[in-house]
Short mmCIF file of C-alpha atoms and ligand atoms in Angstrom, two decimals:
data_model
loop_
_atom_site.label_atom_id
_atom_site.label_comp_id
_atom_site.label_asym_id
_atom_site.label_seq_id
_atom_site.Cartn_x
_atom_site.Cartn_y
_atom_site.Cartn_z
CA UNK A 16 24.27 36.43 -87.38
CA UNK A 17 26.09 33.03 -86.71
CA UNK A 18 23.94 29.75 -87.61
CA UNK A 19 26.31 27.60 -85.44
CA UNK A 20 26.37 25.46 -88.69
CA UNK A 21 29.67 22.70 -88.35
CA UNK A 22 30.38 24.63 -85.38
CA UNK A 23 33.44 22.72 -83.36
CA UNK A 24 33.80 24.56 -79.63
CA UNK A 25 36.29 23.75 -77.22
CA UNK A 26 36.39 24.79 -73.79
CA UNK A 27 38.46 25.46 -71.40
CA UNK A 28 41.53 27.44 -72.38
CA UNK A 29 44.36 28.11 -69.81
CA UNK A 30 47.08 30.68 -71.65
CA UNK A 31 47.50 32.25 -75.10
CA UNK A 32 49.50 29.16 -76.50
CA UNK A 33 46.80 26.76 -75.89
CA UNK A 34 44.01 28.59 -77.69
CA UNK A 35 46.34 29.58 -80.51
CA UNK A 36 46.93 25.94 -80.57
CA UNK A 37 43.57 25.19 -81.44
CA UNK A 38 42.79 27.22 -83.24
CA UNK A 39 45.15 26.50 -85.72
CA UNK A 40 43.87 22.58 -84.89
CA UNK A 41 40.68 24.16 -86.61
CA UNK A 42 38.35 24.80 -83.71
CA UNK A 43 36.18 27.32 -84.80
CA UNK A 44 34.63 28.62 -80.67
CA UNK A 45 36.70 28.66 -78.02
CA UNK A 46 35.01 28.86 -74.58
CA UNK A 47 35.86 30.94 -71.77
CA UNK A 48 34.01 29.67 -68.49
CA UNK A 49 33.81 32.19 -66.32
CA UNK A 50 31.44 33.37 -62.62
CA UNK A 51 31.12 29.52 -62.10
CA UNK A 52 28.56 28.04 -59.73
CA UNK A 53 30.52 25.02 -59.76
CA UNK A 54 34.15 24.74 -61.47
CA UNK A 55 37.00 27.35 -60.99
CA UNK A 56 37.88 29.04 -63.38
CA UNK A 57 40.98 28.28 -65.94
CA UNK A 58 42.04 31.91 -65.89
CA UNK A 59 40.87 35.38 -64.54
CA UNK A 60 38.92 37.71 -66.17
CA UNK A 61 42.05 39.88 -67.36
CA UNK A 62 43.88 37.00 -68.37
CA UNK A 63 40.78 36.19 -70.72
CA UNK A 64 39.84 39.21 -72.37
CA UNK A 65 44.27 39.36 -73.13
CA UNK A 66 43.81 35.83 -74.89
CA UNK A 67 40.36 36.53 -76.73
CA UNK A 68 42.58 40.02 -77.93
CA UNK A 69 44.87 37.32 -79.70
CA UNK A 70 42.27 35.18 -81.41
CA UNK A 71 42.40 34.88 -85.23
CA UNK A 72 38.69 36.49 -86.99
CA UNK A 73 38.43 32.82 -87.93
CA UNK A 74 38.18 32.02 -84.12
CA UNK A 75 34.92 32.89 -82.30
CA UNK A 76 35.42 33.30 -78.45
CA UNK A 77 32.29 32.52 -76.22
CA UNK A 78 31.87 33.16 -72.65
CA UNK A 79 30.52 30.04 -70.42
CA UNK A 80 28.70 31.45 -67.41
CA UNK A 81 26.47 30.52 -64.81
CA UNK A 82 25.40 34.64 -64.31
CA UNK A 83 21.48 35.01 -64.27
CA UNK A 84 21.18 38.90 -64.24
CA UNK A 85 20.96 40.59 -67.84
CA UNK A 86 23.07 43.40 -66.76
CA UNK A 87 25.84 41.43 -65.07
CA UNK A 88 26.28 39.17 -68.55
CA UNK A 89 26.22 42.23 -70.41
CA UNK A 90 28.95 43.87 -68.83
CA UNK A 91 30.99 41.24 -68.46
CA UNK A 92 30.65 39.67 -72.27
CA UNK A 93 31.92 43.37 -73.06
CA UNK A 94 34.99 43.39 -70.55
CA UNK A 95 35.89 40.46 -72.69
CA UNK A 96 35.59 41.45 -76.00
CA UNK A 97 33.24 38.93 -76.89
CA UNK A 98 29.95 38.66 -79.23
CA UNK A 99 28.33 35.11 -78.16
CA UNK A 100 27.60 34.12 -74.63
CA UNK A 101 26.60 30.51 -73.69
CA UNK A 102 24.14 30.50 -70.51
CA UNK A 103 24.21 27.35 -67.98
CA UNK A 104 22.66 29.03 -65.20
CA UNK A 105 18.54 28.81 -64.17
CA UNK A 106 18.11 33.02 -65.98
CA UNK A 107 14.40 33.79 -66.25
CA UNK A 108 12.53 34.60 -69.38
CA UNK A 109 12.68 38.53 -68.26
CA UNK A 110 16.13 38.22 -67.21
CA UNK A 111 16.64 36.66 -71.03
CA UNK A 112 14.27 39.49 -72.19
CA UNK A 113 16.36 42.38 -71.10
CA UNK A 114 19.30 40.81 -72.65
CA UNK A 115 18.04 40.46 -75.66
CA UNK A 116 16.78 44.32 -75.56
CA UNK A 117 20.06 45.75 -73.81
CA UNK A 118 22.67 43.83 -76.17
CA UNK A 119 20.85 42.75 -79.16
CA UNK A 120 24.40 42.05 -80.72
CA UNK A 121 25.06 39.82 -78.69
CA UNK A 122 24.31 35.58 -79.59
CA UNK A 123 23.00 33.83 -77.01
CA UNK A 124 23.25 29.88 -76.40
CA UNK A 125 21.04 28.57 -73.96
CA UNK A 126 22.16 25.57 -72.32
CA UNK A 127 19.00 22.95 -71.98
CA UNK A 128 20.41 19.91 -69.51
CA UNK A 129 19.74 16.48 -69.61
CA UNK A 130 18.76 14.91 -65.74
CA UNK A 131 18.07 11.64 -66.70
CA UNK A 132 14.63 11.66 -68.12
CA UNK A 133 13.47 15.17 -68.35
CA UNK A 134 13.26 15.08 -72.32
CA UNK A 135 9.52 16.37 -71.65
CA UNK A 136 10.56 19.84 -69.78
CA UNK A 137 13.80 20.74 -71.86
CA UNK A 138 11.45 20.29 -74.98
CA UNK A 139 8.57 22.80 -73.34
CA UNK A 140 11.97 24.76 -72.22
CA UNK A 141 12.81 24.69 -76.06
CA UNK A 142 9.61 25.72 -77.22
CA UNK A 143 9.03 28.79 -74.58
CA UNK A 144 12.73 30.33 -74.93
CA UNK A 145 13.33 29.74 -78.83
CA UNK A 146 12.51 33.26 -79.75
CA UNK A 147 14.89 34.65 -77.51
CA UNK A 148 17.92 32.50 -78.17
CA UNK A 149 20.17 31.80 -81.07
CA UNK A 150 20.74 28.43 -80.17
CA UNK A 151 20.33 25.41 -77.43
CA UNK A 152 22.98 23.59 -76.15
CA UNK A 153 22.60 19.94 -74.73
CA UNK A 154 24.94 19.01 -71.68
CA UNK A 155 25.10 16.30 -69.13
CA UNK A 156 24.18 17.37 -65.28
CA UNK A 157 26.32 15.35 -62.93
CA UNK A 158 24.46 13.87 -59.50
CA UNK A 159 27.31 13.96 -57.31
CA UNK A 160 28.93 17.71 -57.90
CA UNK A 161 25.60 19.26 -59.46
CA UNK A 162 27.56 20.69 -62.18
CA UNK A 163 26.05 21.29 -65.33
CA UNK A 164 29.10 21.03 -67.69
CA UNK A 165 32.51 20.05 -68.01
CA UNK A 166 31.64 16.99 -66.42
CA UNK A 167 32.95 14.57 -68.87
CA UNK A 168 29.84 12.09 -68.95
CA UNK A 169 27.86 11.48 -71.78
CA UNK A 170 24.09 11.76 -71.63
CA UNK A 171 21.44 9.71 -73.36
CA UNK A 172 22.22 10.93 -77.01
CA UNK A 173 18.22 10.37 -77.81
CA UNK A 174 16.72 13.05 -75.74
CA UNK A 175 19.19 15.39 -77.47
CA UNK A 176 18.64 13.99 -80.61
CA UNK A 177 14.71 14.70 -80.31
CA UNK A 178 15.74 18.10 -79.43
CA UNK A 179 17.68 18.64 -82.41
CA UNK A 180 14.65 17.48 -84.16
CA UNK A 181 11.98 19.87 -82.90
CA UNK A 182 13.89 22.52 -81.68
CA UNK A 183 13.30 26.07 -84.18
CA UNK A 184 17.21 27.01 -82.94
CA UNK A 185 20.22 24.98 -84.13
CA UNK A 186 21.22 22.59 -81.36
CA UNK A 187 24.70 22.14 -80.15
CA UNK A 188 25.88 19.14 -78.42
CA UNK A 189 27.86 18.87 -75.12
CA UNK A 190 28.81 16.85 -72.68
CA UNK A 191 31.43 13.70 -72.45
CA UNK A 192 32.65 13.93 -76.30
CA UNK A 193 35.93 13.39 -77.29
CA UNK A 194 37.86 11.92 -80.30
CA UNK A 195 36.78 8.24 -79.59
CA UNK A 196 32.86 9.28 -79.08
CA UNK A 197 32.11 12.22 -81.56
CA UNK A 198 31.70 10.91 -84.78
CA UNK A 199 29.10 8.74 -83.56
CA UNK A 200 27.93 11.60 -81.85
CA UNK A 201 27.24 13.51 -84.43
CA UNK A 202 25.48 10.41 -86.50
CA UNK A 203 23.20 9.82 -84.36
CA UNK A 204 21.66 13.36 -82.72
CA UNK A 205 22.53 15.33 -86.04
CA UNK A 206 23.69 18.43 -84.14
CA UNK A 207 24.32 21.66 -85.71
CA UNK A 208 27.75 22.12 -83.50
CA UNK A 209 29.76 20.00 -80.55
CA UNK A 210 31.37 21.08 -77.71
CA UNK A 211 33.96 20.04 -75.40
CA UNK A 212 36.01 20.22 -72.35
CA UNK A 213 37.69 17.20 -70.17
CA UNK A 214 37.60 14.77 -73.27
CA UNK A 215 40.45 16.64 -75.23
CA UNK A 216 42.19 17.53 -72.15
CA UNK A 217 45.66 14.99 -71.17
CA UNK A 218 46.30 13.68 -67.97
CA UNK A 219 47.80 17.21 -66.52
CA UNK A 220 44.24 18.50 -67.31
CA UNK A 221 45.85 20.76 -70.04
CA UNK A 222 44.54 20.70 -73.61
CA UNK A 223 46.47 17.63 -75.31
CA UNK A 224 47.26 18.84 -79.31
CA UNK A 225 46.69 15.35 -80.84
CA UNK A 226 43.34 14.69 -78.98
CA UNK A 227 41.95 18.13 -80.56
CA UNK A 228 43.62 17.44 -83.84
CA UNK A 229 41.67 14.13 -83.63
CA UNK A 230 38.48 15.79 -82.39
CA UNK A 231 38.60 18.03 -85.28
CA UNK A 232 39.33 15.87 -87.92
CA UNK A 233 36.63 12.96 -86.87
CA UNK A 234 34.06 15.98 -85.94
CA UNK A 235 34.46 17.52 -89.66
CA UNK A 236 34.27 13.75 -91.02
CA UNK A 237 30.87 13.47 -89.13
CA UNK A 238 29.66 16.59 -90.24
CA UNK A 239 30.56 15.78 -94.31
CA UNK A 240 29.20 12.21 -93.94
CA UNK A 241 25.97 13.94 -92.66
CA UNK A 242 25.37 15.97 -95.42
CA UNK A 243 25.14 12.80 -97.93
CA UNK A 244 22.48 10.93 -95.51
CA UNK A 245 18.84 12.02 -96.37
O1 LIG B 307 33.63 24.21 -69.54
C1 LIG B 307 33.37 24.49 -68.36
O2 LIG B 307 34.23 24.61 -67.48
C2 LIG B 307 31.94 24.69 -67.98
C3 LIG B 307 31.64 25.06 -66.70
C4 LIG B 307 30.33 25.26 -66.34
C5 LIG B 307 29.31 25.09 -67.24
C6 LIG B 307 29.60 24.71 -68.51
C7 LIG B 307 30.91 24.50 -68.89
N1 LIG B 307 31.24 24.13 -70.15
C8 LIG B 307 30.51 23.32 -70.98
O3 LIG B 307 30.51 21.92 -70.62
C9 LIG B 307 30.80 21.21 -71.84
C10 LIG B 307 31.11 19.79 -71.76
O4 LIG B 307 32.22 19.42 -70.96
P1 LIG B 307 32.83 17.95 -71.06
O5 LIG B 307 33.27 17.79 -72.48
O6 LIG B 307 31.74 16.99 -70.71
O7 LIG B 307 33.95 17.93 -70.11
C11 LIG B 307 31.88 22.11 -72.40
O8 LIG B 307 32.22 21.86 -73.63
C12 LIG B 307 31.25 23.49 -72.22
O9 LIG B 307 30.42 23.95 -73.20
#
């Protein structure tokens, strides 16, 4: 089972050359966001599952999704060929129940997302849904479009930070990172893995090689310099 340990996830992947790119950038997850309450989608469904059939073992593929039903995430997590699923949408603790019980080989990441001050309900969220997740992931919920990732802005790095701290499930960290931002990131909340989707992108909205080179590199430094601090 994966412990999301050093875990570097980038999302967002548009054709076969970009996510062979990375992942010979080192990016160890590469995230497919798919049935979108928000965003469209980088690629169809097809096109997806032909990409994850390219990926390197050394390349874990995750599907992003905003599906609530059990059987719905199920189905489509084995269209695609792929063995962790990362949930952004409101799915109930039955709903997360039946999941568990239908696919139990299946990892689940449970998205936990920062509105401003509402450390005090995604730590109660923590607490209630740790036993049926593998691990949380912090991300940054954006006023204006109501999305609930990929939208490029930071969060306050404190509430996630005290999540990473009491949560029983490794925590990964989303939301506004990029190669300029991580390192710090990473100091300061102590995540288990980061995550992102805009802040390697270039101008054309297309995944730019040196920004996840850079990402890489300065997320791995982060993650070696916090295995010396107590
Ligand atoms: O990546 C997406 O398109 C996406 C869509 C809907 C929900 C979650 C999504 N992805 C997660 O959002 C983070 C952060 O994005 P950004 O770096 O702030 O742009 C991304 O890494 C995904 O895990």
């Amino acid at each position: 089972m994966q412990d999301f340990k050093n875990m570097i996830q980038i999302a967002g992947v548009r054709d076969a050359a970009e996510a062979l790119m990375m992942g010979d950038a080192g990016v160890t997850h590469l995230g497919f966001p798919l049935r979108l309450a928000v965003h469209r989608e980088d690629l169809s469904e097809r096109e997806a599952a032909a990409v994850i059939a390219l990926l390197k073992p050394s390349v874990e593929p995750v599907l992003i999704t905003y599906l609530q039903k059990a059987d719905s995430i199920v189905r489509l997590c084995r269209i695609l060929g792929v063995r962790i699923v990362q949930l952004h949408g409101n799915i109930s603790i039955t709903e997360l129940l039946r999941l568990r019980q239908n696919a139990p080989e299946l990892a689940v990441i449970k998205s936990l997302i920062v509105r401003g001050n509402n450390q005090k309900e995604l730590i109660a969220t923590a607490s209630c849904d740790a036993r049926l997740v593998d691990a949380f992931i912090t991300d940054t919920w954006d006023q204006q479009t109501g999305a609930c990732g990929a939208t490029g802005k930071v969060h306050d790095w404190k509430i996630s930070r005290l999540l990473a701290d009491c949560s029983p499930k490794p925590l990964i960290l989303a939301g506004g990172l990029g190669p300029e931002n991580v390192r710090q990131a990473i100091l300061e909340v102590r995540p288990a893995g980061v995550d992102s989707h805009t802040g390697v992108e270039g101008p054309d909205g297309r995944k730019d090689e040196g920004r996840v080179r850079a990402f890489v590199a300065e997320a791995r430094a982060a993650f070696r310099e916090l295995k010396r601090l107590p």
